[in-house]
């Protein structure tokens, strides 16, 4: 028998746990897939936690929480490394069409979860810069950012819950919210330019805001990737581009959800 690949990871609330991906499981694909699914779900929850913790730092910075985000990001990287290696080996086995789609879903998802961890670190660094330099956004800018944060928190909640619970109905809500977040970010940038012209905001704060908005947009984009991946792998073939085209052109459910989120997350 091959050696057991042991690796220490953290569970969804950050407590140390010992998990095993036994290479012998590769001989029983259905069991191996179940083990990978469990680990991928833990990775998903930790990625969400890291981003939410980084957003919390924007309101009240503390070094201990910032260090924890770095530790979580390191754990997320190890998840991706171990899971990626194991899933590639698993994909070389003789799998059913359904199992092949499931393995493909996980391989795509772990890359997005890893990037969520990276963006969590980036947002925490924005919070640290503001704290260190004793800078803050204008009253209007701060209000807009808090509305954006609420939307980002919701898209994270929707995405991770949809992925872990394999809830396609929830997954369908991610893309319309992602589109609303894109519009919000565009509007926040435009509003900042107007405030800059009126001397309310500084150029330095503009760079910091741009960095923050870019990371929020990327978080939203990765949530979209995860949800689309989940929806597409539930079909008989993987056609993400086709799926996005379908829902963005004359889809009543998409339009209804978009309008609902647009009203919920108004900046004014």
PDB file of C-alpha atoms in Angstrom:
ATOM      1  CA  UNK A   1       0.000   0.000   0.000  1.00  0.00           C
ATOM      2  CA  UNK A   2       1.093   3.543  -0.717  1.00  0.00           C
ATOM      3  CA  UNK A   3       1.952   5.786   2.217  1.00  0.00           C
ATOM      4  CA  UNK A   4      -0.816   7.861   3.728  1.00  0.00           C
ATOM      5  CA  UNK A   5      -0.504  11.552   2.917  1.00  0.00           C
ATOM      6  CA  UNK A   6      -1.138  13.345   6.184  1.00  0.00           C
ATOM      7  CA  UNK A   7      -1.324  17.089   6.439  1.00  0.00           C
ATOM      8  CA  UNK A   8      -2.343  19.489   9.174  1.00  0.00           C
ATOM      9  CA  UNK A   9      -5.031  21.949   8.192  1.00  0.00           C
ATOM     10  CA  UNK A  10      -7.516  24.163   9.960  1.00  0.00           C
ATOM     11  CA  UNK A  11     -11.239  23.682  10.048  1.00  0.00           C
ATOM     12  CA  UNK A  12     -13.877  26.247   9.036  1.00  0.00           C
ATOM     13  CA  UNK A  13     -13.461  28.239  12.263  1.00  0.00           C
ATOM     14  CA  UNK A  14      -9.665  28.105  12.263  1.00  0.00           C
ATOM     15  CA  UNK A  15      -9.079  25.375  14.858  1.00  0.00           C
ATOM     16  CA  UNK A  16      -6.215  23.008  14.066  1.00  0.00           C
ATOM     17  CA  UNK A  17      -7.309  19.620  12.798  1.00  0.00           C
ATOM     18  CA  UNK A  18      -5.572  16.588  11.355  1.00  0.00           C
ATOM     19  CA  UNK A  19      -7.066  15.513   8.060  1.00  0.00           C
ATOM     20  CA  UNK A  20      -6.008  12.732   5.792  1.00  0.00           C
ATOM     21  CA  UNK A  21      -6.179  12.202   2.068  1.00  0.00           C
ATOM     22  CA  UNK A  22      -5.133   8.596   1.845  1.00  0.00           C
ATOM     23  CA  UNK A  23      -3.647   7.807  -1.561  1.00  0.00           C
ATOM     24  CA  UNK A  24      -5.214   4.356  -1.286  1.00  0.00           C
ATOM     25  CA  UNK A  25      -8.560   6.092  -1.729  1.00  0.00           C
ATOM     26  CA  UNK A  26      -7.614   6.684  -5.363  1.00  0.00           C
ATOM     27  CA  UNK A  27      -8.509   3.058  -5.979  1.00  0.00           C
ATOM     28  CA  UNK A  28     -12.080   3.825  -4.891  1.00  0.00           C
ATOM     29  CA  UNK A  29     -12.929   7.062  -6.751  1.00  0.00           C
ATOM     30  CA  UNK A  30     -16.339   7.616  -5.148  1.00  0.00           C
ATOM     31  CA  UNK A  31     -14.800   7.560  -1.660  1.00  0.00           C
ATOM     32  CA  UNK A  32     -11.866   9.715  -2.787  1.00  0.00           C
ATOM     33  CA  UNK A  33     -14.261  12.268  -4.269  1.00  0.00           C
ATOM     34  CA  UNK A  34     -16.217  12.392  -1.020  1.00  0.00           C
ATOM     35  CA  UNK A  35     -13.006  13.025   0.946  1.00  0.00           C
ATOM     36  CA  UNK A  36     -11.967  15.798  -1.455  1.00  0.00           C
ATOM     37  CA  UNK A  37     -15.419  17.344  -1.296  1.00  0.00           C
ATOM     38  CA  UNK A  38     -15.161  17.533   2.495  1.00  0.00           C
ATOM     39  CA  UNK A  39     -11.736  19.183   2.340  1.00  0.00           C
ATOM     40  CA  UNK A  40     -12.797  21.585  -0.396  1.00  0.00           C
ATOM     41  CA  UNK A  41     -15.797  22.685   1.672  1.00  0.00           C
ATOM     42  CA  UNK A  42     -13.498  23.422   4.622  1.00  0.00           C
ATOM     43  CA  UNK A  43     -11.237  25.400   2.302  1.00  0.00           C
ATOM     44  CA  UNK A  44     -14.258  27.344   1.056  1.00  0.00           C
ATOM     45  CA  UNK A  45     -15.373  28.259   4.579  1.00  0.00           C
ATOM     46  CA  UNK A  46     -11.868  29.367   5.560  1.00  0.00           C
ATOM     47  CA  UNK A  47     -11.588  31.540   2.439  1.00  0.00           C
ATOM     48  CA  UNK A  48     -14.867  33.225   3.328  1.00  0.00           C
ATOM     49  CA  UNK A  49     -13.717  33.742   6.919  1.00  0.00           C
ATOM     50  CA  UNK A  50     -10.474  35.363   5.768  1.00  0.00           C
ATOM     51  CA  UNK A  51     -12.262  37.886   3.546  1.00  0.00           C
ATOM     52  CA  UNK A  52     -14.866  38.734   6.192  1.00  0.00           C
ATOM     53  CA  UNK A  53     -12.125  39.195   8.799  1.00  0.00           C
ATOM     54  CA  UNK A  54     -10.239  41.527   6.458  1.00  0.00           C
ATOM     55  CA  UNK A  55     -13.365  43.630   5.927  1.00  0.00           C
ATOM     56  CA  UNK A  56     -13.823  43.816   9.703  1.00  0.00           C
ATOM     57  CA  UNK A  57     -10.292  45.249   9.960  1.00  0.00           C
ATOM     58  CA  UNK A  58     -11.401  48.184   7.830  1.00  0.00           C
ATOM     59  CA  UNK A  59     -13.695  49.205  10.664  1.00  0.00           C
ATOM     60  CA  UNK A  60     -11.365  48.463  13.563  1.00  0.00           C
ATOM     61  CA  UNK A  61      -7.767  47.490  12.872  1.00  0.00           C
ATOM     62  CA  UNK A  62      -5.770  45.251  15.179  1.00  0.00           C
ATOM     63  CA  UNK A  63      -2.505  43.466  14.483  1.00  0.00           C
ATOM     64  CA  UNK A  64      -3.576  40.141  15.982  1.00  0.00           C
ATOM     65  CA  UNK A  65      -6.463  39.788  13.535  1.00  0.00           C
ATOM     66  CA  UNK A  66      -4.216  40.822  10.643  1.00  0.00           C
ATOM     67  CA  UNK A  67      -1.725  38.105  11.593  1.00  0.00           C
ATOM     68  CA  UNK A  68      -4.534  35.546  11.772  1.00  0.00           C
ATOM     69  CA  UNK A  69      -5.560  36.426   8.216  1.00  0.00           C
ATOM     70  CA  UNK A  70      -1.990  35.723   7.078  1.00  0.00           C
ATOM     71  CA  UNK A  71      -2.079  32.363   8.866  1.00  0.00           C
ATOM     72  CA  UNK A  72      -5.429  31.523   7.287  1.00  0.00           C
ATOM     73  CA  UNK A  73      -4.098  32.461   3.859  1.00  0.00           C
ATOM     74  CA  UNK A  74      -1.146  30.122   4.386  1.00  0.00           C
ATOM     75  CA  UNK A  75      -3.529  27.321   5.360  1.00  0.00           C
ATOM     76  CA  UNK A  76      -5.637  28.013   2.269  1.00  0.00           C
ATOM     77  CA  UNK A  77      -2.508  27.748   0.110  1.00  0.00           C
ATOM     78  CA  UNK A  78      -1.762  24.350   1.626  1.00  0.00           C
ATOM     79  CA  UNK A  79      -5.313  23.232   0.946  1.00  0.00           C
ATOM     80  CA  UNK A  80      -4.878  24.146  -2.711  1.00  0.00           C
ATOM     81  CA  UNK A  81      -1.523  22.390  -2.967  1.00  0.00           C
ATOM     82  CA  UNK A  82      -2.652  19.109  -1.397  1.00  0.00           C
ATOM     83  CA  UNK A  83      -6.092  19.044  -2.973  1.00  0.00           C
ATOM     84  CA  UNK A  84      -4.773  20.033  -6.388  1.00  0.00           C
ATOM     85  CA  UNK A  85      -2.182  17.265  -6.367  1.00  0.00           C
ATOM     86  CA  UNK A  86      -4.691  14.669  -5.185  1.00  0.00           C
ATOM     87  CA  UNK A  87      -7.413  15.736  -7.638  1.00  0.00           C
ATOM     88  CA  UNK A  88      -5.042  15.621 -10.612  1.00  0.00           C
ATOM     89  CA  UNK A  89      -4.129  12.052  -9.671  1.00  0.00           C
ATOM     90  CA  UNK A  90      -7.808  11.241  -9.247  1.00  0.00           C
ATOM     91  CA  UNK A  91      -8.679  12.703 -12.647  1.00  0.00           C
ATOM     92  CA  UNK A  92      -6.342  10.198 -14.311  1.00  0.00           C
ATOM     93  CA  UNK A  93      -8.444   7.303 -13.022  1.00  0.00           C
ATOM     94  CA  UNK A  94     -11.321   5.716 -14.888  1.00  0.00           C
ATOM     95  CA  UNK A  95     -14.210   7.923 -13.766  1.00  0.00           C
ATOM     96  CA  UNK A  96     -17.864   8.134 -14.666  1.00  0.00           C
ATOM     97  CA  UNK A  97     -19.067  11.247 -16.499  1.00  0.00           C
ATOM     98  CA  UNK A  98     -20.644  12.528 -13.293  1.00  0.00           C
ATOM     99  CA  UNK A  99     -17.468  11.966 -11.260  1.00  0.00           C
ATOM    100  CA  UNK A 100     -15.382  13.630 -13.971  1.00  0.00           C
ATOM    101  CA  UNK A 101     -17.569  16.752 -13.740  1.00  0.00           C
ATOM    102  CA  UNK A 102     -17.311  16.743  -9.946  1.00  0.00           C
ATOM    103  CA  UNK A 103     -13.511  16.523 -10.024  1.00  0.00           C
ATOM    104  CA  UNK A 104     -13.424  19.303 -12.627  1.00  0.00           C
ATOM    105  CA  UNK A 105     -15.652  21.450 -10.415  1.00  0.00           C
ATOM    106  CA  UNK A 106     -13.325  21.033  -7.443  1.00  0.00           C
ATOM    107  CA  UNK A 107     -10.167  21.685  -9.474  1.00  0.00           C
ATOM    108  CA  UNK A 108     -11.643  24.947 -10.753  1.00  0.00           C
ATOM    109  CA  UNK A 109     -13.033  25.965  -7.355  1.00  0.00           C
ATOM    110  CA  UNK A 110      -9.871  25.535  -5.293  1.00  0.00           C
ATOM    111  CA  UNK A 111      -8.084  28.073  -7.492  1.00  0.00           C
ATOM    112  CA  UNK A 112     -10.808  30.632  -6.821  1.00  0.00           C
ATOM    113  CA  UNK A 113     -10.812  29.884  -3.084  1.00  0.00           C
ATOM    114  CA  UNK A 114      -7.045  30.404  -3.023  1.00  0.00           C
ATOM    115  CA  UNK A 115      -7.407  33.768  -4.731  1.00  0.00           C
ATOM    116  CA  UNK A 116     -10.053  34.809  -2.193  1.00  0.00           C
ATOM    117  CA  UNK A 117      -7.414  34.256   0.479  1.00  0.00           C
ATOM    118  CA  UNK A 118      -4.974  36.459  -1.430  1.00  0.00           C
ATOM    119  CA  UNK A 119      -7.509  39.272  -1.682  1.00  0.00           C
ATOM    120  CA  UNK A 120      -8.257  38.964   2.028  1.00  0.00           C
ATOM    121  CA  UNK A 121      -4.582  39.674   2.726  1.00  0.00           C
ATOM    122  CA  UNK A 122      -4.631  42.613   0.303  1.00  0.00           C
ATOM    123  CA  UNK A 123      -7.676  44.164   1.991  1.00  0.00           C
ATOM    124  CA  UNK A 124      -6.056  43.718   5.409  1.00  0.00           C
ATOM    125  CA  UNK A 125      -3.014  45.588   4.078  1.00  0.00           C
ATOM    126  CA  UNK A 126      -5.250  48.460   2.991  1.00  0.00           C
ATOM    127  CA  UNK A 127      -6.676  48.541   6.517  1.00  0.00           C
ATOM    128  CA  UNK A 128      -3.157  48.558   7.959  1.00  0.00           C
ATOM    129  CA  UNK A 129      -2.085  51.440   5.724  1.00  0.00           C
ATOM    130  CA  UNK A 130      -5.070  53.529   6.796  1.00  0.00           C
ATOM    131  CA  UNK A 131      -4.386  52.712  10.452  1.00  0.00           C
ATOM    132  CA  UNK A 132      -0.640  53.369  10.270  1.00  0.00           C
ATOM    133  CA  UNK A 133      -0.980  56.654   8.394  1.00  0.00           C
ATOM    134  CA  UNK A 134      -4.020  57.715  10.447  1.00  0.00           C
ATOM    135  CA  UNK A 135      -6.061  58.263   7.299  1.00  0.00           C
ATOM    136  CA  UNK A 136      -9.789  57.914   6.778  1.00  0.00           C
ATOM    137  CA  UNK A 137     -12.306  58.261   3.996  1.00  0.00           C
ATOM    138  CA  UNK A 138     -14.704  61.184   3.763  1.00  0.00           C
ATOM    139  CA  UNK A 139     -18.140  60.765   5.324  1.00  0.00           C
ATOM    140  CA  UNK A 140     -19.774  60.124   1.938  1.00  0.00           C
ATOM    141  CA  UNK A 141     -16.969  57.843   0.807  1.00  0.00           C
ATOM    142  CA  UNK A 142     -17.104  55.841   4.020  1.00  0.00           C
ATOM    143  CA  UNK A 143     -20.862  55.394   3.690  1.00  0.00           C
ATOM    144  CA  UNK A 144     -20.525  54.135   0.117  1.00  0.00           C
ATOM    145  CA  UNK A 145     -17.769  51.699   1.056  1.00  0.00           C
ATOM    146  CA  UNK A 146     -19.892  50.264   3.857  1.00  0.00           C
ATOM    147  CA  UNK A 147     -22.744  49.647   1.409  1.00  0.00           C
ATOM    148  CA  UNK A 148     -20.263  47.890  -0.888  1.00  0.00           C
ATOM    149  CA  UNK A 149     -18.965  45.792   2.002  1.00  0.00           C
ATOM    150  CA  UNK A 150     -22.502  44.626   2.792  1.00  0.00           C
ATOM    151  CA  UNK A 151     -22.922  43.502  -0.812  1.00  0.00           C
ATOM    152  CA  UNK A 152     -19.549  41.727  -0.800  1.00  0.00           C
ATOM    153  CA  UNK A 153     -20.469  39.939   2.424  1.00  0.00           C
ATOM    154  CA  UNK A 154     -23.740  38.766   0.889  1.00  0.00           C
ATOM    155  CA  UNK A 155     -22.142  37.483  -2.305  1.00  0.00           C
ATOM    156  CA  UNK A 156     -19.613  35.571  -0.193  1.00  0.00           C
ATOM    157  CA  UNK A 157     -22.376  34.076   1.944  1.00  0.00           C
ATOM    158  CA  UNK A 158     -24.390  33.088  -1.123  1.00  0.00           C
ATOM    159  CA  UNK A 159     -21.423  31.614  -2.944  1.00  0.00           C
ATOM    160  CA  UNK A 160     -19.939  29.545  -0.139  1.00  0.00           C
ATOM    161  CA  UNK A 161     -23.307  28.251   1.033  1.00  0.00           C
ATOM    162  CA  UNK A 162     -24.279  27.366  -2.542  1.00  0.00           C
ATOM    163  CA  UNK A 163     -20.998  25.533  -3.054  1.00  0.00           C
ATOM    164  CA  UNK A 164     -20.934  23.640   0.242  1.00  0.00           C
ATOM    165  CA  UNK A 165     -24.624  22.693   0.120  1.00  0.00           C
ATOM    166  CA  UNK A 166     -24.643  22.253  -3.677  1.00  0.00           C
ATOM    167  CA  UNK A 167     -27.626  24.602  -3.811  1.00  0.00           C
ATOM    168  CA  UNK A 168     -28.162  25.609  -7.440  1.00  0.00           C
ATOM    169  CA  UNK A 169     -30.940  28.068  -6.580  1.00  0.00           C
ATOM    170  CA  UNK A 170     -28.547  30.048  -4.408  1.00  0.00           C
ATOM    171  CA  UNK A 171     -25.848  29.813  -7.066  1.00  0.00           C
ATOM    172  CA  UNK A 172     -28.193  31.456  -9.563  1.00  0.00           C
ATOM    173  CA  UNK A 173     -28.363  34.557  -7.333  1.00  0.00           C
ATOM    174  CA  UNK A 174     -24.613  35.162  -7.412  1.00  0.00           C
ATOM    175  CA  UNK A 175     -24.240  36.501 -10.949  1.00  0.00           C
ATOM    176  CA  UNK A 176     -26.913  39.233 -10.705  1.00  0.00           C
ATOM    177  CA  UNK A 177     -25.373  40.414  -7.423  1.00  0.00           C
ATOM    178  CA  UNK A 178     -21.928  40.370  -9.041  1.00  0.00           C
ATOM    179  CA  UNK A 179     -23.247  42.669 -11.766  1.00  0.00           C
ATOM    180  CA  UNK A 180     -24.687  45.046  -9.161  1.00  0.00           C
ATOM    181  CA  UNK A 181     -21.339  45.109  -7.340  1.00  0.00           C
ATOM    182  CA  UNK A 182     -19.565  45.963 -10.599  1.00  0.00           C
ATOM    183  CA  UNK A 183     -21.906  48.928 -11.095  1.00  0.00           C
ATOM    184  CA  UNK A 184     -21.473  50.031  -7.491  1.00  0.00           C
ATOM    185  CA  UNK A 185     -17.696  50.046  -7.831  1.00  0.00           C
ATOM    186  CA  UNK A 186     -17.925  52.092 -11.028  1.00  0.00           C
ATOM    187  CA  UNK A 187     -20.207  54.611  -9.304  1.00  0.00           C
ATOM    188  CA  UNK A 188     -17.971  54.852  -6.226  1.00  0.00           C
ATOM    189  CA  UNK A 189     -14.996  55.640  -8.460  1.00  0.00           C
ATOM    190  CA  UNK A 190     -16.950  58.349 -10.260  1.00  0.00           C
ATOM    191  CA  UNK A 191     -18.170  59.830  -6.983  1.00  0.00           C
ATOM    192  CA  UNK A 192     -14.605  59.922  -5.679  1.00  0.00           C
ATOM    193  CA  UNK A 193     -13.480  61.871  -8.748  1.00  0.00           C
ATOM    194  CA  UNK A 194     -16.200  64.437  -8.068  1.00  0.00           C
ATOM    195  CA  UNK A 195     -15.162  64.732  -4.417  1.00  0.00           C
ATOM    196  CA  UNK A 196     -11.534  65.059  -5.485  1.00  0.00           C
ATOM    197  CA  UNK A 197     -12.457  67.932  -7.788  1.00  0.00           C
ATOM    198  CA  UNK A 198     -14.196  69.653  -4.882  1.00  0.00           C
ATOM    199  CA  UNK A 199     -11.259  69.145  -2.534  1.00  0.00           C
ATOM    200  CA  UNK A 200     -13.123  66.733  -0.263  1.00  0.00           C
ATOM    201  CA  UNK A 201     -10.797  63.774  -0.943  1.00  0.00           C
ATOM    202  CA  UNK A 202      -7.048  63.587  -1.547  1.00  0.00           C
ATOM    203  CA  UNK A 203      -5.068  61.943  -4.336  1.00  0.00           C
ATOM    204  CA  UNK A 204      -3.408  59.641  -1.786  1.00  0.00           C
ATOM    205  CA  UNK A 205      -6.806  58.440  -0.593  1.00  0.00           C
ATOM    206  CA  UNK A 206      -7.722  57.896  -4.224  1.00  0.00           C
ATOM    207  CA  UNK A 207      -4.901  55.363  -4.625  1.00  0.00           C
ATOM    208  CA  UNK A 208      -5.937  53.575  -1.441  1.00  0.00           C
ATOM    209  CA  UNK A 209      -9.582  53.549  -2.520  1.00  0.00           C
ATOM    210  CA  UNK A 210      -8.642  52.190  -5.933  1.00  0.00           C
ATOM    211  CA  UNK A 211      -6.693  49.353  -4.310  1.00  0.00           C
ATOM    212  CA  UNK A 212      -9.600  48.519  -2.017  1.00  0.00           C
ATOM    213  CA  UNK A 213     -12.172  48.593  -4.821  1.00  0.00           C
ATOM    214  CA  UNK A 214     -10.011  46.417  -7.057  1.00  0.00           C
ATOM    215  CA  UNK A 215      -9.821  43.734  -4.385  1.00  0.00           C
ATOM    216  CA  UNK A 216     -13.558  43.900  -3.684  1.00  0.00           C
ATOM    217  CA  UNK A 217     -14.230  43.543  -7.401  1.00  0.00           C
ATOM    218  CA  UNK A 218     -11.903  40.545  -7.627  1.00  0.00           C
ATOM    219  CA  UNK A 219     -13.624  38.889  -4.661  1.00  0.00           C
ATOM    220  CA  UNK A 220     -16.937  39.324  -6.451  1.00  0.00           C
ATOM    221  CA  UNK A 221     -15.459  37.977  -9.696  1.00  0.00           C
ATOM    222  CA  UNK A 222     -14.160  34.836  -7.999  1.00  0.00           C
ATOM    223  CA  UNK A 223     -17.553  34.301  -6.378  1.00  0.00           C
ATOM    224  CA  UNK A 224     -19.053  34.488  -9.866  1.00  0.00           C
ATOM    225  CA  UNK A 225     -16.519  31.945 -11.140  1.00  0.00           C
ATOM    226  CA  UNK A 226     -17.373  29.532  -8.336  1.00  0.00           C
ATOM    227  CA  UNK A 227     -21.133  29.845  -8.844  1.00  0.00           C
ATOM    228  CA  UNK A 228     -20.954  29.518 -12.631  1.00  0.00           C
ATOM    229  CA  UNK A 229     -18.670  26.517 -12.244  1.00  0.00           C
ATOM    230  CA  UNK A 230     -21.164  24.906  -9.863  1.00  0.00           C
ATOM    231  CA  UNK A 231     -24.079  25.537 -12.212  1.00  0.00           C
ATOM    232  CA  UNK A 232     -22.260  24.395 -15.324  1.00  0.00           C
ATOM    233  CA  UNK A 233     -20.947  21.165 -13.832  1.00  0.00           C
ATOM    234  CA  UNK A 234     -24.523  20.287 -12.910  1.00  0.00           C
ATOM    235  CA  UNK A 235     -25.188  20.133 -16.644  1.00  0.00           C
ATOM    236  CA  UNK A 236     -24.023  17.478 -19.053  1.00  0.00           C
ATOM    237  CA  UNK A 237     -21.248  19.687 -20.439  1.00  0.00           C
ATOM    238  CA  UNK A 238     -19.114  22.578 -19.258  1.00  0.00           C
ATOM    239  CA  UNK A 239     -20.046  25.768 -21.131  1.00  0.00           C
ATOM    240  CA  UNK A 240     -19.501  28.698 -18.788  1.00  0.00           C
ATOM    241  CA  UNK A 241     -19.459  31.267 -21.574  1.00  0.00           C
ATOM    242  CA  UNK A 242     -22.759  30.008 -22.936  1.00  0.00           C
ATOM    243  CA  UNK A 243     -24.319  30.046 -19.485  1.00  0.00           C
ATOM    244  CA  UNK A 244     -23.350  33.673 -18.864  1.00  0.00           C
ATOM    245  CA  UNK A 245     -24.665  34.673 -22.276  1.00  0.00           C
ATOM    246  CA  UNK A 246     -27.962  32.948 -21.572  1.00  0.00           C
ATOM    247  CA  UNK A 247     -28.652  34.606 -18.228  1.00  0.00           C
ATOM    248  CA  UNK A 248     -27.541  38.095 -19.236  1.00  0.00           C
ATOM    249  CA  UNK A 249     -29.845  38.370 -22.220  1.00  0.00           C
ATOM    250  CA  UNK A 250     -33.539  38.334 -21.520  1.00  0.00           C
ATOM    251  CA  UNK A 251     -33.529  36.067 -18.479  1.00  0.00           C
ATOM    252  CA  UNK A 252     -36.484  37.039 -16.290  1.00  0.00           C
ATOM    253  CA  UNK A 253     -35.114  35.474 -13.094  1.00  0.00           C
ATOM    254  CA  UNK A 254     -31.737  37.169 -13.572  1.00  0.00           C
ATOM    255  CA  UNK A 255     -33.328  40.561 -14.280  1.00  0.00           C
ATOM    256  CA  UNK A 256     -35.599  40.263 -11.247  1.00  0.00           C
ATOM    257  CA  UNK A 257     -32.718  39.388  -8.913  1.00  0.00           C
ATOM    258  CA  UNK A 258     -30.579  42.167 -10.391  1.00  0.00           C
ATOM    259  CA  UNK A 259     -33.311  44.764  -9.782  1.00  0.00           C
ATOM    260  CA  UNK A 260     -33.810  43.495  -6.240  1.00  0.00           C
ATOM    261  CA  UNK A 261     -30.116  43.773  -5.400  1.00  0.00           C
ATOM    262  CA  UNK A 262     -29.859  47.125  -7.154  1.00  0.00           C
ATOM    263  CA  UNK A 263     -32.577  48.505  -4.875  1.00  0.00           C
ATOM    264  CA  UNK A 264     -31.083  46.876  -1.781  1.00  0.00           C
ATOM    265  CA  UNK A 265     -27.592  48.273  -2.302  1.00  0.00           C
ATOM    266  CA  UNK A 266     -28.196  51.823  -3.425  1.00  0.00           C
ATOM    267  CA  UNK A 267     -25.361  54.252  -2.710  1.00  0.00           C
ATOM    268  CA  UNK A 268     -27.469  57.390  -2.366  1.00  0.00           C
TER     269      UNK A 268
END
